[in-house]
Short mmCIF file of C-alpha atoms and ligand atoms in Angstrom, two decimals:
data_model
loop_
_atom_site.label_atom_id
_atom_site.label_comp_id
_atom_site.label_asym_id
_atom_site.label_seq_id
_atom_site.Cartn_x
_atom_site.Cartn_y
_atom_site.Cartn_z
CA MET A 1 0.00 0.00 0.00
CA ASP A 2 1.26 3.46 -0.81
CA PHE A 3 0.74 6.06 1.92
CA GLY A 4 2.63 8.72 0.00
CA PHE A 5 5.47 8.63 2.54
CA LYS A 6 7.90 6.13 3.95
CA LEU A 7 9.05 5.52 7.48
CA SER A 8 12.73 4.80 7.86
CA PRO A 9 13.58 2.25 10.53
CA SER A 10 14.47 3.75 13.90
CA SER A 11 18.16 4.47 14.23
CA ALA A 12 17.90 4.41 18.04
CA ILE A 13 20.15 2.03 19.92
CA ASN A 14 18.51 -0.21 22.46
CA LEU A 15 21.27 -1.58 24.66
CA ASP A 16 18.90 -4.21 26.08
CA ASN A 17 18.84 -5.94 22.70
CA VAL A 18 22.56 -5.92 21.99
CA ASN A 19 23.93 -9.43 22.08
CA PRO A 20 27.43 -9.09 23.52
CA ASP A 21 28.64 -12.62 22.67
CA LYS A 22 30.61 -11.87 19.53
CA PHE A 23 32.16 -8.76 20.95
CA GLU A 24 33.24 -10.84 23.95
CA GLU A 25 34.83 -13.30 21.57
CA LEU A 26 36.58 -10.41 19.85
CA HIS A 27 37.73 -9.19 23.24
CA ARG A 28 39.27 -12.58 23.93
CA ALA A 29 41.09 -12.46 20.60
CA GLU A 30 42.22 -8.86 21.01
CA PRO A 31 41.82 -7.73 24.64
CA ASP A 32 42.87 -4.17 23.82
CA VAL A 33 39.69 -3.55 21.84
CA TYR A 34 38.09 -2.40 25.10
CA LYS A 35 40.72 0.30 25.48
CA CYS A 36 39.58 2.51 22.60
CA MET A 37 38.87 5.99 23.97
CA ALA A 38 37.32 7.33 20.78
CA CYS A 39 40.06 9.88 20.16
CA GLY A 40 39.72 9.63 16.38
CA SER A 41 43.43 9.53 15.54
CA CYS A 42 42.91 6.39 13.49
CA THR A 43 40.14 7.93 11.42
CA SER A 44 41.94 11.12 10.63
CA THR A 45 44.98 9.29 9.35
CA CYS A 46 43.20 6.51 7.45
CA PRO A 47 43.83 6.84 3.70
CA ALA A 48 40.60 4.99 2.95
CA GLY A 49 38.52 7.09 5.31
CA ARG A 50 38.34 10.20 3.18
CA TYR A 51 36.70 8.40 0.28
CA SER A 52 34.79 5.59 1.88
CA GLY A 53 33.87 6.59 5.43
CA MET A 54 36.05 3.84 6.88
CA SER A 55 36.82 4.50 10.53
CA ILE A 56 38.18 1.99 12.97
CA ARG A 57 36.80 4.08 15.81
CA LYS A 58 33.30 3.82 14.35
CA VAL A 59 33.72 0.10 13.69
CA ILE A 60 34.62 -0.56 17.35
CA LEU A 61 31.68 1.57 18.48
CA ALA A 62 29.14 0.05 16.08
CA LEU A 63 30.10 -3.48 17.15
CA GLN A 64 29.31 -2.56 20.77
CA ARG A 65 26.01 -0.98 19.83
CA GLY A 66 24.63 -3.96 17.96
CA LYS A 67 25.23 -2.46 14.51
CA GLU A 68 27.42 -5.31 13.27
CA LYS A 69 26.36 -5.18 9.65
CA GLU A 70 27.11 -1.47 9.45
CA ALA A 71 30.53 -2.05 10.98
CA VAL A 72 31.45 -4.88 8.71
CA ALA A 73 30.28 -3.04 5.60
CA MET A 74 32.55 -0.14 6.51
CA MET A 75 35.49 -2.49 6.82
CA LYS A 76 35.29 -3.57 3.20
CA ASN A 77 37.22 -0.40 2.39
CA CYS A 78 40.17 -1.10 4.64
CA MET A 79 43.46 -1.72 2.82
CA LEU A 80 45.22 -3.08 5.89
CA CYS A 81 47.94 -0.49 5.47
CA GLY A 82 48.44 -0.31 9.24
CA LYS A 83 48.63 3.48 9.52
CA CYS A 84 45.93 3.48 12.20
CA SER A 85 47.93 1.23 14.49
CA MET A 86 50.89 3.59 14.19
CA VAL A 87 48.91 6.54 15.51
CA CYS A 88 46.70 4.89 18.14
CA PRO A 89 47.71 6.37 21.52
CA ARG A 90 46.24 3.39 23.35
CA GLY A 91 48.53 1.08 21.39
CA ILE A 92 45.76 -1.03 19.95
CA ASN A 93 47.02 -3.49 17.35
CA THR A 94 44.36 -2.45 14.88
CA ARG A 95 45.67 -4.74 12.18
CA HIS A 96 45.17 -7.77 14.35
CA LEU A 97 41.86 -6.31 15.47
CA ILE A 98 40.63 -5.92 11.88
CA LEU A 99 41.66 -9.45 10.97
CA SER A 100 39.95 -10.78 14.09
CA ILE A 101 36.75 -8.90 13.25
CA CYS A 102 36.80 -10.39 9.74
CA ARG A 103 37.07 -13.86 11.24
CA ILE A 104 34.54 -13.51 14.07
CA TYR A 105 31.93 -11.56 12.12
CA GLU A 106 32.12 -13.87 9.08
CA GLU A 107 28.30 -14.18 9.04
CA GLU A 108 27.70 -10.45 8.92
CA ARG A 109 29.96 -10.03 5.94
CA LYS A 110 27.66 -12.04 3.69
CA MET B 1 51.91 29.07 73.67
CA LYS B 2 48.67 30.19 75.32
CA GLU B 3 47.24 31.53 72.05
CA ASN B 4 43.88 29.89 71.31
CA ILE B 5 43.52 28.28 67.88
CA VAL B 6 39.98 27.45 66.78
CA ILE B 7 39.51 24.94 63.98
CA ILE B 8 35.94 24.86 62.70
CA GLY B 9 35.15 21.46 61.18
CA GLY B 10 36.49 18.07 62.23
CA GLY B 11 36.81 16.46 58.81
CA ILE B 12 40.20 15.35 57.53
CA ALA B 13 41.17 18.99 56.86
CA GLY B 14 40.48 20.05 60.44
CA MET B 15 42.07 16.91 61.88
CA GLU B 16 45.26 17.17 59.87
CA THR B 17 45.62 20.87 60.71
CA ALA B 18 45.17 20.03 64.40
CA ALA B 19 47.62 17.12 64.24
CA GLN B 20 50.34 19.32 62.74
CA LEU B 21 49.71 22.07 65.28
CA LEU B 22 49.94 19.53 68.11
CA ASP B 23 53.30 18.42 66.71
CA LEU B 24 54.40 22.05 66.75
CA GLY B 25 53.50 22.27 70.44
CA TYR B 26 50.13 24.02 70.30
CA LYS B 27 46.82 22.84 71.73
CA PRO B 28 44.19 23.55 69.08
CA ILE B 29 40.44 23.41 69.60
CA ILE B 30 38.30 21.48 67.10
CA ILE B 31 34.60 22.35 66.79
CA GLU B 32 32.64 19.62 64.98
CA LYS B 33 28.91 19.79 64.54
CA SER B 34 28.28 16.07 64.04
CA ASP B 35 28.86 13.35 66.62
CA HIS B 36 32.10 12.08 65.09
CA LEU B 37 35.31 13.21 63.46
CA GLY B 38 36.28 12.42 59.86
CA GLY B 39 33.69 14.36 57.87
CA HIS B 40 32.79 12.84 54.52
CA VAL B 41 35.76 10.49 54.44
CA ALA B 42 34.20 8.67 57.42
CA ASP B 43 31.34 7.75 55.06
CA TRP B 44 33.52 6.34 52.28
CA ASN B 45 34.72 2.77 51.97
CA ARG B 46 37.87 2.56 49.83
CA LEU B 47 39.75 5.53 48.38
CA PHE B 48 41.02 6.04 44.84
CA PRO B 49 43.61 5.69 43.44
CA ASP B 50 44.99 2.77 45.49
CA MET B 51 41.78 1.45 47.06
CA SER B 52 43.12 2.11 50.55
CA PRO B 53 40.51 1.82 53.33
CA ALA B 54 39.00 5.20 54.21
CA ALA B 55 38.62 4.01 57.81
CA ASP B 56 42.41 3.75 58.14
CA VAL B 57 42.80 7.42 57.19
CA VAL B 58 40.23 8.52 59.73
CA ARG B 59 41.57 6.21 62.43
CA SER B 60 45.15 7.35 62.06
CA LEU B 61 44.14 11.04 62.07
CA ALA B 62 41.93 10.47 65.11
CA SER B 63 44.80 8.97 67.08
CA ARG B 64 47.03 11.92 66.15
CA VAL B 65 44.52 14.53 67.36
CA SER B 66 43.64 12.88 70.67
CA GLY B 67 45.58 15.63 72.46
CA ALA B 68 43.44 18.43 71.02
CA ASN B 69 40.40 19.99 72.68
CA ILE B 70 37.59 18.44 70.71
CA PHE B 71 33.97 19.57 70.92
CA LEU B 72 31.61 17.18 69.13
CA ASN B 73 27.91 17.91 68.52
CA THR B 74 28.82 21.56 68.75
CA GLU B 75 27.95 24.42 66.45
CA ILE B 76 28.93 28.05 66.27
CA SER B 77 26.13 30.24 67.66
CA PHE B 78 27.72 33.54 66.77
CA ILE B 79 31.04 35.26 66.22
CA ASN B 80 31.80 38.76 67.48
CA LYS B 81 34.68 40.72 66.12
CA LEU B 82 36.62 42.34 68.94
CA LYS B 83 39.46 44.79 68.41
CA ASP B 84 42.12 42.33 67.22
CA SER B 85 40.43 39.05 68.01
CA TYR B 86 37.17 37.13 67.74
CA ASN B 87 34.74 36.04 70.42
CA ILE B 88 33.24 32.74 69.34
CA MET B 89 30.10 31.55 71.11
CA LEU B 90 29.46 27.80 70.91
CA SER B 91 26.09 26.07 71.05
CA ASN B 92 27.15 24.39 74.32
CA GLY B 93 27.38 27.80 76.01
CA ILE B 94 31.17 28.01 76.02
CA SER B 95 32.74 31.11 74.54
CA ILE B 96 36.28 31.35 73.23
CA VAL B 97 38.33 34.44 72.51
CA THR B 98 40.84 33.82 69.76
CA ARG B 99 42.97 35.58 67.19
CA ILE B 100 43.18 32.53 64.95
CA ILE B 101 40.41 30.67 63.13
CA VAL B 102 40.92 27.84 60.66
CA MET B 103 37.86 27.24 58.51
CA ALA B 104 37.78 23.50 57.71
CA THR B 105 34.06 23.26 57.10
CA GLY B 106 34.30 21.16 53.92
CA PHE B 107 31.61 20.70 51.29
CA ALA B 108 28.07 19.38 50.96
CA LEU B 109 26.97 16.73 48.50
CA PHE B 110 24.57 18.08 45.89
CA ASP B 111 21.01 17.02 46.75
CA ALA B 112 20.25 14.64 43.88
CA SER B 113 16.50 14.85 44.39
CA LYS B 114 16.67 18.37 42.96
CA LYS B 115 17.37 16.85 39.56
CA GLU B 116 13.86 15.50 39.34
CA GLU B 117 14.36 13.99 35.89
CA TYR B 118 16.70 11.39 37.46
CA GLY B 119 14.08 10.15 39.87
CA TYR B 120 16.12 10.02 43.08
CA GLY B 121 13.70 9.45 45.93
CA VAL B 122 10.96 8.67 43.42
CA TYR B 123 12.03 5.49 41.63
CA ASP B 124 13.08 2.55 43.74
CA GLN B 125 16.28 1.65 41.93
CA VAL B 126 18.04 5.01 41.91
CA MET B 127 20.80 5.81 44.42
CA THR B 128 23.72 8.23 44.84
CA ASN B 129 27.48 7.76 45.04
CA LYS B 130 27.17 8.25 48.80
CA ASP B 131 24.48 5.57 49.13
CA LEU B 132 26.73 3.17 47.24
CA GLU B 133 29.68 3.85 49.57
CA HIS B 134 27.29 3.15 52.45
CA TRP B 135 26.43 -0.19 50.88
CA PHE B 136 30.12 -1.02 50.42
CA ASN B 137 30.55 -0.33 54.14
CA THR B 138 27.49 -2.09 55.50
CA GLY B 139 26.18 -4.41 52.78
CA GLU B 140 22.74 -3.06 53.54
CA ASP B 141 20.56 -1.40 50.95
CA PRO B 142 17.18 -2.55 49.69
CA ARG B 143 18.05 -1.30 46.19
CA ILE B 144 20.81 -3.84 45.72
CA ASN B 145 19.53 -7.32 45.18
CA ASP B 146 22.32 -9.84 44.78
CA SER B 147 20.35 -12.10 42.50
CA ALA B 148 19.16 -9.44 40.07
CA MET B 149 22.06 -7.22 39.14
CA ASN B 150 22.37 -7.62 35.42
CA ALA B 151 22.76 -4.05 34.28
CA VAL B 152 23.92 -0.98 36.20
CA GLY B 153 24.39 2.61 35.04
CA PHE B 154 26.41 5.47 36.46
CA VAL B 155 25.37 9.04 35.67
CA HIS B 156 28.22 11.54 35.77
CA CYS B 157 27.89 15.28 36.55
CA VAL B 158 24.72 15.18 38.66
CA GLY B 159 24.34 18.73 39.90
CA SER B 160 27.72 19.71 38.45
CA ARG B 161 28.40 21.55 35.21
CA ASP B 162 24.77 22.44 35.30
CA GLU B 163 23.61 26.04 35.20
CA LYS B 164 20.06 25.07 35.94
CA ALA B 165 21.17 23.32 39.13
CA ARG B 166 23.01 26.56 39.92
CA ASN B 167 26.37 24.88 39.92
CA THR B 168 28.46 25.43 36.83
CA GLN B 169 31.55 23.89 38.42
CA CYS B 170 33.09 20.53 37.71
CA SER B 171 33.20 18.67 41.02
CA LYS B 172 36.41 17.04 39.93
CA VAL B 173 36.34 13.88 42.06
CA CYS B 174 33.21 12.24 40.67
CA CYS B 175 34.61 10.97 37.35
CA ILE B 176 37.28 8.98 39.14
CA THR B 177 34.77 7.99 41.85
CA ALA B 178 32.39 6.65 39.19
CA VAL B 179 35.18 4.60 37.62
CA LYS B 180 36.22 3.32 41.05
CA GLN B 181 32.67 2.39 42.03
CA ALA B 182 32.01 0.80 38.64
CA ILE B 183 35.04 -1.46 39.12
CA GLU B 184 33.98 -2.32 42.67
CA LEU B 185 30.47 -3.27 41.53
CA LYS B 186 31.88 -5.33 38.68
CA GLN B 187 34.06 -7.17 41.21
CA LYS B 188 30.94 -8.02 43.21
CA PHE B 189 28.76 -8.78 40.19
CA PRO B 190 31.10 -10.06 37.45
CA ASP B 191 28.25 -10.90 35.08
CA ALA B 192 26.63 -7.48 35.24
CA MET B 193 26.90 -5.06 32.34
CA ILE B 194 28.06 -1.71 33.69
CA TYR B 195 27.71 1.57 31.83
CA CYS B 196 29.07 5.02 32.63
CA PHE B 197 27.23 7.90 30.99
CA TYR B 198 29.66 10.83 30.82
CA MET B 199 30.16 14.16 29.07
CA ASP B 200 33.95 14.27 29.49
CA LEU B 201 36.10 11.99 31.56
CA ARG B 202 38.24 14.17 33.76
CA MET B 203 41.03 11.90 34.94
CA PHE B 204 43.35 14.59 36.24
CA GLY B 205 45.15 12.97 39.15
CA LYS B 206 47.98 10.61 39.78
CA LYS B 207 47.24 7.22 38.21
CA TYR B 208 43.62 8.12 37.40
CA GLU B 209 44.04 7.50 33.67
CA ASP B 210 45.49 4.07 34.45
CA PHE B 211 42.41 3.42 36.55
CA TYR B 212 40.25 4.29 33.55
CA ILE B 213 42.23 2.05 31.21
CA GLY B 214 41.93 -0.74 33.77
CA ALA B 215 38.17 -0.21 33.99
CA GLN B 216 37.95 -0.62 30.22
CA ARG B 217 40.44 -3.40 29.58
CA ASP B 218 40.20 -5.50 32.73
CA TYR B 219 36.58 -4.95 33.74
CA GLY B 220 34.85 -4.18 30.46
CA ILE B 221 33.03 -1.14 31.85
CA ARG B 222 31.20 0.47 28.91
CA PHE B 223 31.63 4.23 28.59
CA ILE B 224 28.88 6.05 26.73
CA ARG B 225 29.47 9.69 25.93
CA GLY B 226 26.18 11.44 26.48
CA ARG B 227 24.33 13.01 29.37
CA VAL B 228 21.36 11.04 30.64
CA SER B 229 18.39 13.25 29.86
CA GLU B 230 15.55 11.26 31.26
CA VAL B 231 14.88 8.31 33.55
CA SER B 232 11.65 6.37 33.90
CA GLU B 233 10.52 3.26 35.68
CA ASN B 234 9.01 0.19 34.07
CA ILE B 235 6.37 -2.12 35.43
CA ASP B 236 8.86 -4.40 37.25
CA GLY B 237 10.54 -1.47 38.95
CA ARG B 238 13.62 -1.38 36.73
CA VAL B 239 14.76 1.97 35.41
CA ILE B 240 14.95 3.00 31.79
CA VAL B 241 17.53 5.63 30.90
CA LYS B 242 17.70 7.68 27.74
CA ALA B 243 20.71 9.53 26.42
CA GLU B 244 22.34 10.34 23.14
CA ASP B 245 25.32 8.22 22.22
CA THR B 246 27.08 11.32 20.95
CA LEU B 247 29.91 9.29 19.44
CA SER B 248 27.53 7.69 16.98
CA GLY B 249 25.01 10.51 17.00
CA LYS B 250 22.17 8.14 17.83
CA PRO B 251 19.72 8.05 20.71
CA VAL B 252 20.44 5.24 23.13
CA LYS B 253 18.24 3.53 25.66
CA ALA B 254 18.92 0.93 28.34
CA THR B 255 16.95 -0.84 31.04
CA LEU B 256 18.87 -1.09 34.28
CA ASP B 257 18.59 -2.80 37.66
CA LEU B 258 20.36 0.06 39.41
CA LEU B 259 21.19 3.64 38.56
CA VAL B 260 23.91 5.45 40.53
CA LEU B 261 23.95 9.25 40.44
CA MET B 262 27.31 10.95 40.85
CA SER B 263 26.27 13.85 43.05
CA GLY B 264 28.69 16.72 42.92
CA MET B 265 30.42 18.79 45.59
CA VAL B 266 28.86 22.12 46.54
CA CYS B 267 29.60 24.59 49.31
CA SER B 268 27.81 23.55 52.50
CA GLN B 269 25.26 25.80 54.15
CA ASP B 270 27.10 25.30 57.45
CA SER B 271 30.17 26.73 55.83
CA THR B 272 28.48 29.84 54.46
CA LYS B 273 26.66 30.41 57.73
CA VAL B 274 29.90 30.65 59.69
CA ALA B 275 31.52 32.63 56.87
CA ASN B 276 28.74 35.19 57.16
CA MET B 277 29.24 35.44 60.93
CA ALA B 278 32.95 36.10 60.45
CA ARG B 279 32.24 38.36 57.45
CA LEU B 280 34.21 36.21 55.06
CA PRO B 281 33.46 36.65 51.37
CA ILE B 282 32.02 33.97 49.08
CA ASP B 283 33.62 33.38 45.67
CA THR B 284 31.63 33.26 42.42
CA ASP B 285 31.61 29.44 42.54
CA GLY B 286 29.76 29.51 45.87
CA PHE B 287 32.75 28.34 47.94
CA LEU B 288 34.68 30.47 50.45
CA LYS B 289 36.77 33.13 48.80
CA SER B 290 40.53 33.02 49.27
CA ARG B 291 42.78 36.03 49.36
CA ASP B 292 44.18 34.87 46.02
CA ASN B 293 43.25 31.76 44.06
CA VAL B 294 46.80 31.21 42.85
CA MET B 295 49.16 32.36 45.58
CA ASP B 296 47.07 32.38 48.74
CA ILE B 297 44.38 29.75 48.49
CA ILE B 298 44.57 28.91 52.22
CA GLU B 299 44.37 32.51 53.42
CA SER B 300 41.15 34.42 53.79
CA PRO B 301 41.13 38.17 53.23
CA LYS B 302 40.84 38.54 57.03
CA GLU B 303 43.87 38.63 59.25
CA GLY B 304 44.17 35.43 61.29
CA VAL B 305 41.50 33.48 59.40
CA PHE B 306 42.76 30.55 57.34
CA TYR B 307 41.17 27.91 55.12
CA ALA B 308 41.92 24.22 54.69
CA GLY B 309 40.30 21.61 52.46
CA ALA B 310 37.09 21.48 50.49
CA CYS B 311 35.54 24.65 51.95
CA THR B 312 37.27 26.55 49.11
CA GLY B 313 36.30 24.10 46.36
CA PRO B 314 36.29 20.42 45.35
CA LYS B 315 39.42 18.61 46.50
CA THR B 316 40.77 15.10 46.85
CA VAL B 317 42.03 13.67 50.13
CA PRO B 318 45.75 14.23 49.40
CA GLU B 319 45.04 17.79 48.23
CA THR B 320 43.04 18.46 51.39
CA LEU B 321 45.78 17.07 53.62
CA ALA B 322 48.44 19.14 51.86
CA GLU B 323 46.41 22.30 52.41
CA ALA B 324 45.85 21.41 56.05
CA ARG B 325 49.61 21.07 56.57
CA ALA B 326 50.19 24.41 54.86
CA ALA B 327 47.48 26.03 56.98
CA ALA B 328 49.11 24.72 60.17
CA LEU B 329 52.40 26.24 59.10
CA LYS B 330 50.69 29.57 58.34
CA VAL B 331 49.12 29.54 61.79
CA HIS B 332 52.49 28.82 63.37
CA LEU B 333 54.14 31.69 61.48
CA PHE B 334 51.24 33.98 62.30
CA ILE B 335 51.66 33.27 66.03
CA LYS B 336 55.42 33.79 65.74
CA GLY B 337 54.66 37.16 64.15
CA LEU B 338 52.46 38.11 67.09
CA GLU B 339 55.13 37.38 69.67
C1 FAD C 401 31.43 10.39 46.64
C2 FAD C 401 32.80 10.90 46.97
C3 FAD C 401 33.87 10.01 47.09
C4 FAD C 401 35.15 10.46 47.35
N1 FAD C 401 36.18 9.56 47.36
C5 FAD C 401 37.45 10.01 47.49
C6 FAD C 401 38.56 9.10 47.35
O1 FAD C 401 38.37 7.89 47.14
N2 FAD C 401 39.83 9.62 47.41
C7 FAD C 401 40.07 10.96 47.61
O2 FAD C 401 41.22 11.38 47.60
N3 FAD C 401 39.02 11.83 47.78
C8 FAD C 401 37.73 11.39 47.71
N4 FAD C 401 36.68 12.28 47.85
C9 FAD C 401 36.97 13.67 48.28
C10 FAD C 401 36.98 13.77 49.83
O3 FAD C 401 35.71 13.38 50.33
C11 FAD C 401 37.30 15.21 50.26
O4 FAD C 401 38.60 15.52 49.80
C12 FAD C 401 37.30 15.39 51.78
O5 FAD C 401 36.10 14.97 52.35
C13 FAD C 401 37.53 16.86 52.14
O6 FAD C 401 37.67 16.97 53.54
P1 FAD C 401 37.26 18.26 54.36
O7 FAD C 401 37.69 18.01 55.77
O8 FAD C 401 37.77 19.48 53.67
O9 FAD C 401 35.66 18.35 54.28
P2 FAD C 401 34.50 17.38 54.86
O10 FAD C 401 34.82 15.97 54.68
O11 FAD C 401 33.24 17.91 54.26
O12 FAD C 401 34.49 17.69 56.44
C14 FAD C 401 34.00 18.90 56.95
C15 FAD C 401 33.64 18.71 58.41
O13 FAD C 401 33.29 19.96 58.97
C16 FAD C 401 32.10 19.84 59.72
N5 FAD C 401 31.45 21.16 59.71
C17 FAD C 401 31.00 21.82 58.62
N6 FAD C 401 30.49 23.00 58.97
C18 FAD C 401 30.61 23.09 60.32
C19 FAD C 401 30.25 24.09 61.26
N7 FAD C 401 29.67 25.22 60.87
N8 FAD C 401 30.52 23.87 62.57
C20 FAD C 401 31.13 22.72 62.97
N9 FAD C 401 31.49 21.74 62.10
C21 FAD C 401 31.23 21.93 60.80
C22 FAD C 401 31.32 18.78 59.03
O14 FAD C 401 30.38 18.19 59.89
C23 FAD C 401 32.44 17.80 58.62
O15 FAD C 401 32.72 16.89 59.65
C24 FAD C 401 35.39 11.85 47.57
C25 FAD C 401 34.32 12.75 47.49
C26 FAD C 401 33.04 12.31 47.17
C27 FAD C 401 31.94 13.29 47.01
S1 SF4 C 402 44.66 -0.31 8.17
FE1 SF4 C 402 42.65 0.10 7.28
S2 SF4 C 402 41.62 1.31 8.86
FE2 SF4 C 402 43.80 1.37 9.33
S3 SF4 C 402 44.56 3.21 8.33
FE3 SF4 C 402 44.87 1.56 6.89
S4 SF4 C 402 43.02 1.55 5.63
FE4 SF4 C 402 42.56 2.76 7.42
S1 SF4 C 403 43.28 5.79 17.56
FE1 SF4 C 403 42.98 4.05 18.95
S2 SF4 C 403 42.02 4.91 20.80
FE2 SF4 C 403 41.86 6.45 19.16
S3 SF4 C 403 39.82 6.06 18.28
FE3 SF4 C 403 41.31 4.92 17.05
S4 SF4 C 403 41.36 2.87 17.97
FE4 SF4 C 403 40.37 4.23 19.44
S1 SF4 C 404 34.55 15.15 37.73
FE1 SF4 C 404 33.49 14.25 35.98
S2 SF4 C 404 31.46 13.67 36.79
FE2 SF4 C 404 32.35 15.16 38.22
S3 SF4 C 404 31.53 17.10 37.54
FE3 SF4 C 404 33.57 16.86 36.59
S4 SF4 C 404 33.16 15.95 34.59
FE4 SF4 C 404 31.29 15.69 35.83
#
C-alpha cells in the first residue's frame, strides 16, 4: 500500500537488545579492543577514510552498539595499510583487530 | 603558647591541621557539629587511586589529634569581632576568645532529588554515590539485590556543570569515583553489564588515567558519551535511561537494575553560615573566597583566618591534607609574628 510517505527504521540504539557474545569473543582475541577511547586519531589518518567513510573508531563503536552489519560493511574499504595502528595512543594493534573482526563476524559479511 | 587556635570542622582537613599544630607544640580546639570526626571520608569505603581503606585514614588522624580539645555535637552560635580578636560563642554555652580561626568546614553533596528527571527518591532503583559507599561499608541497601544485578548505570555530573542546578563547576572527584565504584560493583557482580554515561572523563590525578584504562580493559566497563536526559521506571521497577550516544550521533536507551547518580560537591550551608558570621566573602563558585586563588588559596582576606580543604572548592584527600599542613604552618608563622 502506498501512503505517500515512507518511514525509515528507527536508528535508536537499544542496549537491552545488543547481544554481547561476539564482541566478547573479539575481546578474547584482542583484549585491547576495550581500550579505545574514541580519540579519532585512526580515522583522521586513514587513507581509505576520506573516500569511503572507513573508521576503525566507528567500527569498534558500532560493534558494541549492535550495529554489526554497518561495521562490517565499513570495513570492506580497509586496505590493511596499518597506519591506524601507528597513531593509536592506546597502542591497539588495529591490524590484528581488523583481521579478528573479519574472522569472528564472518556471518555479517555475507 | 597560650594563644587559642579554633579549627571549625572536624573532617580530615580540620584533623590534619590540628595534628600538625599539636606536633608544633600548640593545643588547638576542634569544633565539629556532628557526633564524630572524619567528615565525609568517614562515610567512604575505599579511596582512589589505590583502594586504601578510608577508615584507616580517619583512624590514624583520630589517634594523632587525641591531644586536642575536641567539641563534638557543637555548632557556632555567633562570632563577634573584637578589636584584634574574635569572640566565638558555641552552642554548648562556652565562649572562646581567639585571634586565629581555621575554617575546615568542607563541602556538601549536591542534593540529587533536585534533579527530578533522574528520579532520586521517586524510583526505587536510583541511588547516589554516597548511598553506594554506604552499601560497600554495611552491605545493607534494599536497592541492591544480589540475585538481580544484570545491568547498572552510572550518571556523571549530577548537579555539576549544570547552570540550571546553579552549579556550573566541575566537582572534579566524581569521574574517578564513578570509575572506582564501577570497578567495585563489577568485582561483586562479574556478570553485570556496567555503563558510565559521561560528558567528558576528567582523569586529572595521579594514576587516574590508568584506573580508567583498567576499567575498560580488565573490567569491560562500557563508557557512553552522552548526558542522561531522562529516567523512567518500568512495570517491574527497573529503570529505563535515555541519552544520546554522541559518538555515533544516535539516541540510546537501556533498562537497568540500578542507577547510581554521581552527586557533585557544593559549598555547605554550614560553611556559608559561619563565613557570614565572620564576614568572610564567598567566591563566584559559591565556595569560600581566598585572598588569592593562585598564591594564597589557604588565606582568607581577614587577618588570622585561614582555610583548609574542600571549603574553598572540590578537592581530593591528598590535596586536602596538603592544604591542612600548609594552613598549620601559616598559623604557626602567624603566632610567631604576634610574639
Ligand atoms: C562520593 C565521593 C567520594 C570520594 N572519594 C574520594 C577518594 O576515594 N579519594 C580521595 O582522595 N578523595 C575522595 N573524595 C573527596 C573527599 O571526600 C574530600 O577531599 C574530603 O572529604 C575533604 O575533607 P574536608 O575536611 O575538607 O571536608 P568534609 O569531609 O566535608 O568535612 C568537613 C567537616 O566539617 C564539619 N562542619 C562543617 N560545617 C561546620 C560548622 N559550621 N561547625 C562545625 N562543624 C562543621 C562537618 O560536619 C564535617 O565533619 C570523595 C568525594 C566524594 C563526594
Ligand atoms: S589499516 Fe585500514 S583502517 Fe587502518 S589506516 Fe589503513 S586503511 Fe585505514
Ligand atoms: S586511535 Fe585508537 S584509541 Fe583512538 S579512536 Fe582509534 S582505535 Fe580508538
Ligand atoms: S569530575 Fe566528571 S562527573 Fe564530576 S563534575 Fe567533573 S566531569 Fe562531571
